[in-house]
PDB file of C-alpha atoms and ligand atoms in Angstrom:
ATOM      1  CA  MET H   1       8.913   3.556 -17.355  1.00  0.00           C
ATOM      2  CA  ASP H   2       6.906   4.812 -14.363  1.00  0.00           C
ATOM      3  CA  LEU H   3       9.574   6.800 -12.524  1.00  0.00           C
ATOM      4  CA  HIS H   4       7.476   7.258  -9.357  1.00  0.00           C
ATOM      5  CA  LYS H   5       7.333   3.465  -8.953  1.00  0.00           C
ATOM      6  CA  ILE H   6      11.101   3.437  -8.371  1.00  0.00           C
ATOM      7  CA  PHE H   7      10.607   5.675  -5.338  1.00  0.00           C
ATOM      8  CA  LEU H   8       7.316   4.339  -3.995  1.00  0.00           C
ATOM      9  CA  ASP H   9       7.004   0.642  -4.849  1.00  0.00           C
ATOM     10  CA  ASP H  10      10.282  -0.999  -5.792  1.00  0.00           C
ATOM     11  CA  SER H  11      12.429  -2.626  -3.133  1.00  0.00           C
ATOM     12  CA  LEU H  12      15.914  -1.472  -2.206  1.00  0.00           C
ATOM     13  CA  TYR H  13      18.726  -2.793  -4.420  1.00  0.00           C
ATOM     14  CA  THR H  14      16.490  -3.221  -7.459  1.00  0.00           C
ATOM     15  CA  GLU H  15      18.781  -2.515 -10.415  1.00  0.00           C
ATOM     16  CA  TYR H  16      17.713  -0.537 -13.481  1.00  0.00           C
ATOM     17  CA  ASP H  17      19.803  -0.389 -16.643  1.00  0.00           C
ATOM     18  CA  ILE H  18      20.542   3.317 -16.998  1.00  0.00           C
ATOM     19  CA  ASN H  19      20.201   2.983 -20.773  1.00  0.00           C
ATOM     20  CA  SER H  20      16.497   2.248 -20.217  1.00  0.00           C
ATOM     21  CA  PHE H  21      16.082   5.919 -19.212  1.00  0.00           C
ATOM     22  CA  THR H  22      16.521   9.037 -21.296  1.00  0.00           C
ATOM     23  CA  GLU H  23      19.254  11.330 -19.984  1.00  0.00           C
ATOM     24  CA  GLU H  24      16.551  13.720 -18.784  1.00  0.00           C
ATOM     25  CA  GLU H  25      14.675  10.978 -16.908  1.00  0.00           C
ATOM     26  CA  LEU H  26      17.842   9.756 -15.238  1.00  0.00           C
ATOM     27  CA  LEU H  27      18.820  13.227 -14.049  1.00  0.00           C
ATOM     28  CA  ASN H  28      15.255  13.853 -12.871  1.00  0.00           C
ATOM     29  CA  ILE H  29      15.443  10.770 -10.657  1.00  0.00           C
ATOM     30  CA  LEU H  30      18.792  11.720  -9.185  1.00  0.00           C
ATOM     31  CA  PHE H  31      18.404  15.487  -8.706  1.00  0.00           C
ATOM     32  CA  HIS H  32      15.885  18.005  -7.496  1.00  0.00           C
ATOM     33  CA  ASN H  33      14.849  20.126 -10.452  1.00  0.00           C
ATOM     34  CA  GLU H  34      13.275  23.570 -10.060  1.00  0.00           C
ATOM     35  CA  SER H  35      12.137  23.887 -13.650  1.00  0.00           C
ATOM     36  CA  SER H  36       8.585  22.670 -14.010  1.00  0.00           C
ATOM     37  CA  THR H  37       8.923  22.106 -17.754  1.00  0.00           C
ATOM     38  CA  VAL H  38      11.359  19.223 -17.433  1.00  0.00           C
ATOM     39  CA  ASN H  39      10.609  18.221 -13.862  1.00  0.00           C
ATOM     40  CA  LYS H  40       8.970  14.819 -13.785  1.00  0.00           C
ATOM     41  CA  ILE H  41       9.331  14.088 -10.087  1.00  0.00           C
ATOM     42  CA  LYS H  42       8.446  17.245  -8.250  1.00  0.00           C
ATOM     43  CA  THR H  43       5.939  15.505  -5.962  1.00  0.00           C
ATOM     44  CA  LEU H  44       5.283  12.022  -4.583  1.00  0.00           C
ATOM     45  CA  ASP H  45       1.805  10.844  -3.602  1.00  0.00           C
ATOM     46  CA  SER H  46       2.523   8.821  -0.506  1.00  0.00           C
ATOM     47  CA  TYR H  47       1.816   8.595   3.201  1.00  0.00           C
ATOM     48  CA  CYS H  48       3.252  10.572   6.109  1.00  0.00           C
ATOM     49  CA  PRO H  49       3.581   8.179   9.089  1.00  0.00           C
ATOM     50  CA  ILE H  50       3.931  11.142  11.468  1.00  0.00           C
ATOM     51  CA  CYS H  51       0.806  13.026  10.314  1.00  0.00           C
ATOM     52  CA  GLU H  52      -0.784   9.572   9.772  1.00  0.00           C
ATOM     53  CA  LYS H  53      -2.321  10.908   6.574  1.00  0.00           C
ATOM     54  CA  GLU H  54      -2.051  10.461   2.811  1.00  0.00           C
ATOM     55  CA  THR H  55       0.246  13.254   1.661  1.00  0.00           C
ATOM     56  CA  THR H  56       1.588  14.753  -1.530  1.00  0.00           C
ATOM     57  CA  LEU H  57       5.228  15.267  -0.610  1.00  0.00           C
ATOM     58  CA  ILE H  58       7.134  18.011  -2.388  1.00  0.00           C
ATOM     59  CA  SER H  59      10.666  17.701  -3.744  1.00  0.00           C
ATOM     60  CA  SER H  60      13.063  19.848  -1.791  1.00  0.00           C
ATOM     61  CA  ASP H  61      16.245  21.584  -2.925  1.00  0.00           C
ATOM     62  CA  ILE H  62      18.376  21.161   0.165  1.00  0.00           C
ATOM     63  CA  THR H  63      20.375  18.398  -1.522  1.00  0.00           C
ATOM     64  CA  THR H  64      24.031  19.134  -2.215  1.00  0.00           C
ATOM     65  CA  SER H  65      23.717  19.792  -5.910  1.00  0.00           C
ATOM     66  CA  ASN H  66      20.690  20.447  -8.001  1.00  0.00           C
ATOM     67  CA  PHE H  67      19.702  19.568 -11.503  1.00  0.00           C
ATOM     68  CA  ARG H  68      20.833  22.828 -13.118  1.00  0.00           C
ATOM     69  CA  GLU H  69      24.260  22.821 -11.490  1.00  0.00           C
ATOM     70  CA  VAL H  70      24.794  19.239 -12.569  1.00  0.00           C
ATOM     71  CA  LEU H  71      23.741  19.893 -16.131  1.00  0.00           C
ATOM     72  CA  LEU H  72      26.208  22.778 -16.252  1.00  0.00           C
ATOM     73  CA  GLN H  73      29.012  20.623 -14.872  1.00  0.00           C
ATOM     74  CA  ILE H  74      28.215  17.841 -17.296  1.00  0.00           C
ATOM     75  CA  ASN H  75      28.132  20.250 -20.226  1.00  0.00           C
ATOM     76  CA  GLU H  76      31.451  21.755 -19.205  1.00  0.00           C
ATOM     77  CA  ARG H  77      33.250  18.497 -18.551  1.00  0.00           C
ATOM     78  CA  TYR H  78      31.684  15.909 -20.778  1.00  0.00           C
ATOM     79  CA  ILE H  79      30.219  17.250 -23.972  1.00  0.00           C
ATOM     80  CA  GLY H  80      28.293  14.830 -26.131  1.00  0.00           C
ATOM     81  CA  SER H  81      29.433  11.467 -24.798  1.00  0.00           C
ATOM     82  CA  GLU H  82      26.984   9.133 -23.084  1.00  0.00           C
ATOM     83  CA  SER H  83      29.606   6.911 -21.509  1.00  0.00           C
ATOM     84  CA  ASN H  84      31.173   9.988 -19.978  1.00  0.00           C
ATOM     85  CA  LEU H  85      27.886  10.959 -18.362  1.00  0.00           C
ATOM     86  CA  ASN H  86      27.818   7.500 -16.785  1.00  0.00           C
ATOM     87  CA  THR H  87      31.354   7.925 -15.519  1.00  0.00           C
ATOM     88  CA  PHE H  88      30.477  11.311 -14.078  1.00  0.00           C
ATOM     89  CA  LEU H  89      27.412   9.916 -12.290  1.00  0.00           C
ATOM     90  CA  GLU H  90      29.380   6.956 -10.920  1.00  0.00           C
ATOM     91  CA  GLU H  91      32.000   9.359  -9.585  1.00  0.00           C
ATOM     92  CA  CYS H  92      29.312  11.442  -7.810  1.00  0.00           C
ATOM     93  CA  GLY H  93      28.957   8.674  -5.195  1.00  0.00           C
ATOM     94  CA  THR H  94      25.460   8.938  -3.775  1.00  0.00           C
ATOM     95  CA  PHE H  95      22.439  10.994  -4.743  1.00  0.00           C
ATOM     96  CA  GLU H  96      19.946  12.153  -2.151  1.00  0.00           C
ATOM     97  CA  ARG H  97      16.379  13.157  -2.924  1.00  0.00           C
ATOM     98  CA  ILE H  98      14.319  14.774  -0.175  1.00  0.00           C
ATOM     99  CA  PHE H  99      10.548  15.202  -0.298  1.00  0.00           C
ATOM    100  CA  LYS H 100       8.915  17.360   2.360  1.00  0.00           C
ATOM    101  CA  CYS H 101       5.545  16.917   3.981  1.00  0.00           C
ATOM    102  CA  PRO H 102       3.649  20.146   3.206  1.00  0.00           C
ATOM    103  CA  ARG H 103       1.330  20.088   6.229  1.00  0.00           C
ATOM    104  CA  PRO H 104       1.534  23.033   8.647  1.00  0.00           C
ATOM    105  CA  ASN H 105       3.827  22.368  11.622  1.00  0.00           C
ATOM    106  CA  SER H 106       5.611  19.521   9.861  1.00  0.00           C
ATOM    107  CA  ASN H 107       9.408  19.523  10.183  1.00  0.00           C
ATOM    108  CA  SER H 108      12.293  17.547   8.713  1.00  0.00           C
ATOM    109  CA  THR H 109      11.259  14.372  10.561  1.00  0.00           C
ATOM    110  CA  HIS H 110       8.243  14.161   8.225  1.00  0.00           C
ATOM    111  CA  SER H 111      10.426  14.192   5.095  1.00  0.00           C
ATOM    112  CA  HIS H 112      10.928  11.182   2.852  1.00  0.00           C
ATOM    113  CA  ILE H 113      14.563  10.624   1.865  1.00  0.00           C
ATOM    114  CA  TYR H 114      15.782   8.409  -0.987  1.00  0.00           C
ATOM    115  CA  ILE H 115      19.410   7.547  -1.714  1.00  0.00           C
ATOM    116  CA  PHE H 116      20.642   6.292  -5.107  1.00  0.00           C
ATOM    117  CA  ARG H 117      23.950   5.357  -6.648  1.00  0.00           C
ATOM    118  CA  ILE H 118      25.086   4.495 -10.164  1.00  0.00           C
ATOM    119  CA  LYS H 119      27.299   1.446 -10.520  1.00  0.00           C
ATOM    120  CA  ASN H 120      28.287  -0.539 -13.646  1.00  0.00           C
ATOM    121  CA  SER H 121      25.692   1.350 -15.711  1.00  0.00           C
ATOM    122  CA  LYS H 122      22.955   0.412 -13.263  1.00  0.00           C
ATOM    123  CA  LEU H 123      20.803   2.755 -11.187  1.00  0.00           C
ATOM    124  CA  ILE H 124      20.320   1.330  -7.679  1.00  0.00           C
ATOM    125  CA  LYS H 125      18.129   2.671  -4.864  1.00  0.00           C
ATOM    126  CA  ILE H 126      20.373   1.970  -1.867  1.00  0.00           C
ATOM    127  CA  GLY H 127      18.365   3.624   0.893  1.00  0.00           C
ATOM    128  CA  GLN H 128      15.033   5.108   1.844  1.00  0.00           C
ATOM    129  CA  SER H 129      13.364   6.509   4.956  1.00  0.00           C
ATOM    130  CA  PRO H 130      10.604   5.843   5.894  1.00  0.00           C
ATOM    131  CA  SER H 131      11.051   2.265   4.673  1.00  0.00           C
ATOM    132  CA  LEU H 132       8.544   0.637   2.339  1.00  0.00           C
ATOM    133  CA  ALA H 133       7.508  -1.476   5.327  1.00  0.00           C
ATOM    134  CA  ASP H 134       6.763   1.666   7.403  1.00  0.00           C
ATOM    135  CA  LEU H 135       4.672   3.048   4.557  1.00  0.00           C
ATOM    136  CA  ALA H 136       2.793  -0.238   4.124  1.00  0.00           C
ATOM    137  CA  LYS H 137       1.875  -0.496   7.825  1.00  0.00           C
ATOM    138  CA  LYS H 138      -1.149   1.753   7.460  1.00  0.00           C
ATOM    139  CA  GLU H 139      -2.343  -0.179   4.410  1.00  0.00           C
ATOM    140  CA  ILE H 140      -2.303  -3.535   6.224  1.00  0.00           C
ATOM    141  CA  GLU H 141      -3.478  -2.292   9.636  1.00  0.00           C
ATOM    142  CA  LYS H 142      -7.029  -3.542   8.948  1.00  0.00           C
ATOM    143  CA  TYR H 143      -5.747  -7.150   8.890  1.00  0.00           C
ATOM    144  CA  ARG H 144      -4.497  -6.866  12.470  1.00  0.00           C
ATOM    145  CA  ALA H 145      -8.045  -6.782  13.834  1.00  0.00           C
ATOM    146  CA  PHE H 146      -9.055  -9.670  11.567  1.00  0.00           C
ATOM    147  CA  ASN H 147      -6.184 -11.968  12.497  1.00  0.00           C
ATOM    148  CA  GLU H 148      -3.076 -10.848  14.407  1.00  0.00           C
ATOM    149  CA  ASN H 149      -0.971 -13.758  13.088  1.00  0.00           C
ATOM    150  CA  ILE H 150      -1.794 -13.009   9.462  1.00  0.00           C
ATOM    151  CA  TYR H 151      -0.967  -9.343  10.077  1.00  0.00           C
ATOM    152  CA  LYS H 152       2.415 -10.293  11.545  1.00  0.00           C
ATOM    153  CA  GLU H 153       3.302 -12.626   8.652  1.00  0.00           C
ATOM    154  CA  LEU H 154       2.230 -10.055   6.061  1.00  0.00           C
ATOM    155  CA  ASN H 155       4.213  -7.376   7.856  1.00  0.00           C
ATOM    156  CA  ARG H 156       7.318  -9.607   7.819  1.00  0.00           C
ATOM    157  CA  ALA H 157       6.848 -10.378   4.121  1.00  0.00           C
ATOM    158  CA  ILE H 158       6.663  -6.661   3.308  1.00  0.00           C
ATOM    159  CA  GLY H 159       9.653  -5.921   5.541  1.00  0.00           C
ATOM    160  CA  LEU H 160      11.825  -8.553   3.834  1.00  0.00           C
ATOM    161  CA  SER H 161      10.726  -7.508   0.375  1.00  0.00           C
ATOM    162  CA  SER H 162      11.504  -3.855   1.125  1.00  0.00           C
ATOM    163  CA  TYR H 163      15.135  -4.896   1.670  1.00  0.00           C
ATOM    164  CA  GLY H 164      15.190  -6.893  -1.563  1.00  0.00           C
ATOM    165  CA  ILE H 165      14.924 -10.299   0.178  1.00  0.00           C
ATOM    166  CA  GLY H 166      12.437 -11.652  -2.342  1.00  0.00           C
ATOM    167  CA  VAL H 167      12.611 -15.394  -1.648  1.00  0.00           C
ATOM    168  CA  GLY H 168      12.223 -14.852   2.109  1.00  0.00           C
ATOM    169  CA  SER H 169       9.203 -12.633   1.552  1.00  0.00           C
ATOM    170  CA  PHE H 170       7.582 -15.437  -0.482  1.00  0.00           C
ATOM    171  CA  VAL H 171       7.955 -17.850   2.452  1.00  0.00           C
ATOM    172  CA  TYR H 172       5.780 -15.607   4.634  1.00  0.00           C
ATOM    173  CA  LEU H 173       3.181 -15.064   1.909  1.00  0.00           C
ATOM    174  CA  ARG H 174       2.944 -18.812   1.361  1.00  0.00           C
ATOM    175  CA  ARG H 175       2.547 -19.399   5.101  1.00  0.00           C
ATOM    176  CA  ILE H 176      -0.454 -17.059   5.113  1.00  0.00           C
ATOM    177  CA  ILE H 177      -2.218 -19.159   2.464  1.00  0.00           C
ATOM    178  CA  GLU H 178      -1.158 -22.537   3.823  1.00  0.00           C
ATOM    179  CA  LYS H 179      -1.201 -22.115   7.566  1.00  0.00           C
ATOM    180  CA  HIS H 180      -3.787 -19.395   8.128  1.00  0.00           C
ATOM    181  CA  ILE H 181      -6.273 -19.736   5.279  1.00  0.00           C
ATOM    182  CA  VAL H 182      -6.411 -23.306   3.965  1.00  0.00           C
ATOM    183  CA  SER H 183      -5.287 -25.436   6.954  1.00  0.00           C
ATOM    184  CA  PRO H 184      -7.926 -24.245   9.480  1.00  0.00           C
ATOM    185  CA  ILE H 185     -10.684 -25.108   6.968  1.00  0.00           C
ATOM    186  CA  LEU H 186      -9.226 -28.568   6.296  1.00  0.00           C
ATOM    187  CA  GLN H 187      -8.975 -29.146  10.040  1.00  0.00           C
ATOM    188  CA  ASP H 188     -12.676 -28.279  10.428  1.00  0.00           C
ATOM    189  CA  LEU H 189     -13.647 -30.584   7.568  1.00  0.00           C
ATOM    190  CA  LEU H 190     -11.591 -33.381   9.115  1.00  0.00           C
ATOM    191  CA  GLU H 191     -13.258 -32.931  12.493  1.00  0.00           C
ATOM    192  CA  LYS H 192     -16.694 -32.961  10.847  1.00  0.00           C
ATOM    193  CA  GLY H 193     -15.732 -36.147   8.991  1.00  0.00           C
ATOM    194  CA  ASP H 194     -16.180 -34.550   5.552  1.00  0.00           C
ATOM    195  CA  ILE H 195     -12.630 -35.533   4.610  1.00  0.00           C
ATOM    196  CA  THR H 196     -10.264 -38.208   5.892  1.00  0.00           C
ATOM    197  CA  GLU H 197      -6.648 -38.164   7.109  1.00  0.00           C
ATOM    198  CA  ASP H 198      -5.815 -40.063   3.906  1.00  0.00           C
ATOM    199  CA  ASP H 199      -7.321 -37.279   1.773  1.00  0.00           C
ATOM    200  CA  LEU H 200      -4.963 -34.839   3.448  1.00  0.00           C
ATOM    201  CA  PHE H 201      -1.943 -37.106   3.415  1.00  0.00           C
ATOM    202  CA  GLN H 202      -2.257 -38.048  -0.230  1.00  0.00           C
ATOM    203  CA  SER H 203      -3.047 -34.642  -1.656  1.00  0.00           C
ATOM    204  CA  ASP H 204      -0.638 -32.048  -2.951  1.00  0.00           C
ATOM    205  CA  PHE H 205      -1.480 -28.515  -1.941  1.00  0.00           C
ATOM    206  CA  LYS H 206      -3.484 -27.686  -5.049  1.00  0.00           C
ATOM    207  CA  LYS H 207      -5.695 -30.718  -4.346  1.00  0.00           C
ATOM    208  CA  LYS H 208      -6.057 -29.587  -0.741  1.00  0.00           C
ATOM    209  CA  ILE H 209      -7.354 -26.260  -2.053  1.00  0.00           C
ATOM    210  CA  ASP H 210      -9.898 -28.286  -4.056  1.00  0.00           C
ATOM    211  CA  LEU H 211     -10.950 -30.244  -0.943  1.00  0.00           C
ATOM    212  CA  ALA H 212     -11.655 -26.972   0.868  1.00  0.00           C
ATOM    213  CA  LYS H 213     -12.978 -25.070  -2.132  1.00  0.00           C
ATOM    214  CA  ASN H 214     -16.545 -24.560  -0.875  1.00  0.00           C
ATOM    215  CA  TYR H 215     -15.200 -22.610   2.079  1.00  0.00           C
ATOM    216  CA  LEU H 216     -12.298 -20.683   0.544  1.00  0.00           C
ATOM    217  CA  PRO H 217     -12.340 -17.171  -0.953  1.00  0.00           C
ATOM    218  CA  GLU H 218     -13.303 -17.307  -4.626  1.00  0.00           C
ATOM    219  CA  PHE H 219     -10.250 -15.362  -5.694  1.00  0.00           C
ATOM    220  CA  LEU H 220      -7.971 -18.117  -4.393  1.00  0.00           C
ATOM    221  CA  ILE H 221     -10.003 -20.877  -6.095  1.00  0.00           C
ATOM    222  CA  GLU H 222      -9.985 -18.984  -9.387  1.00  0.00           C
ATOM    223  CA  ASN H 223      -6.298 -18.169  -9.106  1.00  0.00           C
ATOM    224  CA  LYS H 224      -4.658 -21.262  -7.650  1.00  0.00           C
ATOM    225  CA  LYS H 225      -1.613 -20.127  -9.563  1.00  0.00           C
ATOM    226  CA  ILE H 226      -0.897 -17.769  -6.653  1.00  0.00           C
ATOM    227  CA  TYR H 227       0.226 -20.770  -4.639  1.00  0.00           C
ATOM    228  CA  SER H 228       2.267 -22.279  -7.506  1.00  0.00           C
ATOM    229  CA  ILE H 229       4.095 -18.994  -8.103  1.00  0.00           C
ATOM    230  CA  LEU H 230       4.909 -18.680  -4.388  1.00  0.00           C
ATOM    231  CA  SER H 231       6.258 -22.259  -4.334  1.00  0.00           C
ATOM    232  CA  LYS H 232       8.209 -21.760  -7.534  1.00  0.00           C
ATOM    233  CA  GLY H 233       9.661 -18.586  -6.078  1.00  0.00           C
ATOM    234  CA  ILE H 234      10.835 -20.370  -2.935  1.00  0.00           C
ATOM    235  CA  HIS H 235      12.403 -23.275  -4.834  1.00  0.00           C
ATOM    236  CA  GLN H 236      13.486 -21.989  -8.234  1.00  0.00           C
ATOM    237  CA  LEU H 237      13.272 -18.245  -8.868  1.00  0.00           C
ATOM    238  CA  GLU H 238      16.027 -15.662  -8.360  1.00  0.00           C
ATOM    239  CA  GLU H 239      15.700 -12.902  -5.720  1.00  0.00           C
ATOM    240  CA  LYS H 240      15.182 -10.365  -8.490  1.00  0.00           C
ATOM    241  CA  GLU H 241      12.271 -12.306 -10.012  1.00  0.00           C
ATOM    242  CA  CYS H 242      10.637 -12.679  -6.585  1.00  0.00           C
ATOM    243  CA  ASN H 243      11.039  -8.952  -5.927  1.00  0.00           C
ATOM    244  CA  TYR H 244       9.427  -8.174  -9.254  1.00  0.00           C
ATOM    245  CA  LEU H 245       6.468 -10.489  -8.516  1.00  0.00           C
ATOM    246  CA  PHE H 246       6.037  -9.475  -4.875  1.00  0.00           C
ATOM    247  CA  PRO H 247       3.603  -6.534  -5.359  1.00  0.00           C
ATOM    248  CA  ILE H 248       1.278  -8.707  -7.513  1.00  0.00           C
ATOM    249  CA  LEU H 249       1.244 -11.544  -4.978  1.00  0.00           C
ATOM    250  CA  LYS H 250       0.873  -9.208  -2.007  1.00  0.00           C
ATOM    251  CA  THR H 251      -2.175  -7.627  -3.643  1.00  0.00           C
ATOM    252  CA  SER H 252      -3.574 -11.098  -4.438  1.00  0.00           C
ATOM    253  CA  ILE H 253      -3.320 -12.040  -0.775  1.00  0.00           C
ATOM    254  CA  GLU H 254      -4.934  -8.757   0.236  1.00  0.00           C
ATOM    255  CA  ILE H 255      -7.865  -9.535  -2.117  1.00  0.00           C
ATOM    256  CA  ILE H 256      -8.208 -12.988  -0.521  1.00  0.00           C
ATOM    257  CA  LEU H 257      -8.135 -11.489   2.977  1.00  0.00           C
ATOM    258  CA  ASP H 258     -10.604  -8.730   2.024  1.00  0.00           C
ATOM    259  CA  GLU H 259     -12.975 -11.431   0.767  1.00  0.00           C
ATOM    260  CA  LYS H 260     -12.712 -13.273   4.088  1.00  0.00           C
ATOM    261  CA  ILE H 261     -13.286 -10.073   6.085  1.00  0.00           C
ATOM    262  CA  GLU H 262     -16.309  -9.211   3.933  1.00  0.00           C
ATOM    263  CA  LYS H 263     -17.747 -12.703   4.481  1.00  0.00           C
ATOM    264  CA  GLN H 264     -17.174 -12.482   8.236  1.00  0.00           C
ATOM    265  CA  LYS H 265     -18.939  -9.102   8.384  1.00  0.00           C
ATOM    266  CA  ARG H 266     -21.882 -10.407   6.347  1.00  0.00           C
ATOM    267  CA  GLU H 267     -22.278 -13.481   8.570  1.00  0.00           C
ATOM    268  CA  LEU H 268     -22.179 -11.355  11.718  1.00  0.00           C
ATOM    269  CA  LYS H 269     -24.785  -8.979  10.332  1.00  0.00           C
ATOM    270  CA  ASN H 270     -27.045 -11.860   9.227  1.00  0.00           C
ATOM    271  CA  LYS H 271     -26.767 -13.462  12.654  1.00  0.00           C
ATOM    272  CA  LEU H 272     -27.569 -10.206  14.425  1.00  0.00           C
ATOM    273  CA  ILE H 273     -30.618  -9.454  12.297  1.00  0.00           C
ATOM    274  CA  ALA H 274     -31.861 -13.058  12.569  1.00  0.00           C
ATOM    275  CA  GLN H 275     -31.622 -12.763  16.368  1.00  0.00           C
ATOM    276  CA  GLN H 276     -33.564  -9.483  16.345  1.00  0.00           C
ATOM    277  CA  LEU H 277     -36.255 -11.041  14.116  1.00  0.00           C
ATOM    278  CA  ASN H 278     -36.523 -13.986  16.492  1.00  0.00           C
ATOM    279  CA  ASN H 279     -37.009 -11.635  19.423  1.00  0.00           C
ATOM    280  CA  PHE H 280     -40.085 -10.196  17.732  1.00  0.00           C
ATOM    281  CA  LYS H 281     -43.035 -12.286  18.906  1.00  0.00           C
TER     282      LYS H 281
HETATM  283 ZN1   ZN L   1       3.609  14.945   7.811  1.00  0.00          ZN
END
């Protein structure tokens, strides 16, 4: 399993069966570990919202107990029994991991903090600061200039997903496709008389995508499934399944938006150059 993903990508309250980790992996997630030979999470490649820069944050040892102390305690109290390790970790309450921003002049406000607990043999990330939504803001900033409404809906989707509200996050992603990408094109086609009110009324959404296909981003046409998965998520899937699928669908929507931005830039450039050519007598 990619342990960094638990810190950087997965939403709060995602549950991991602790038996899916080795003992060493589990302790590496929960505790700062000085030793570089067994340390798997000494750094996190992420973003510092205060420096406004990509940053490799460094695990810090100011947490209450560190890896070595815990191993000693476990060895003293619970020799050789896996279920006893689980009991010990459950009894610990919460686990705090702190990663510091290494840039000069940074202070504790730059740090990333992650809180975990173990409950019923499950590892659960119960808190993090900055939130996934704060970290994603930079990534989606470019969509604000393209379309403020799309930016807002995407921001809400990421915010909900970061708190484990998977179904709710799907609603906002689906609105982006329906309301902000497909509907404006259908409206144009209707006004031009290329399609009729009946076409719109009688078609399910996949057919509507077909009606607008000459004007939609290729990625959406080739992957109409994006829309079906979003609808299925809203009507049938569990929160957990939606949370699992969210990063894939978010990236799909980003690809669709990038395609639209690229097209807009190309059209602007073409128009500008055509104008300059026309000016040349
Ligand atoms: Zn920083």
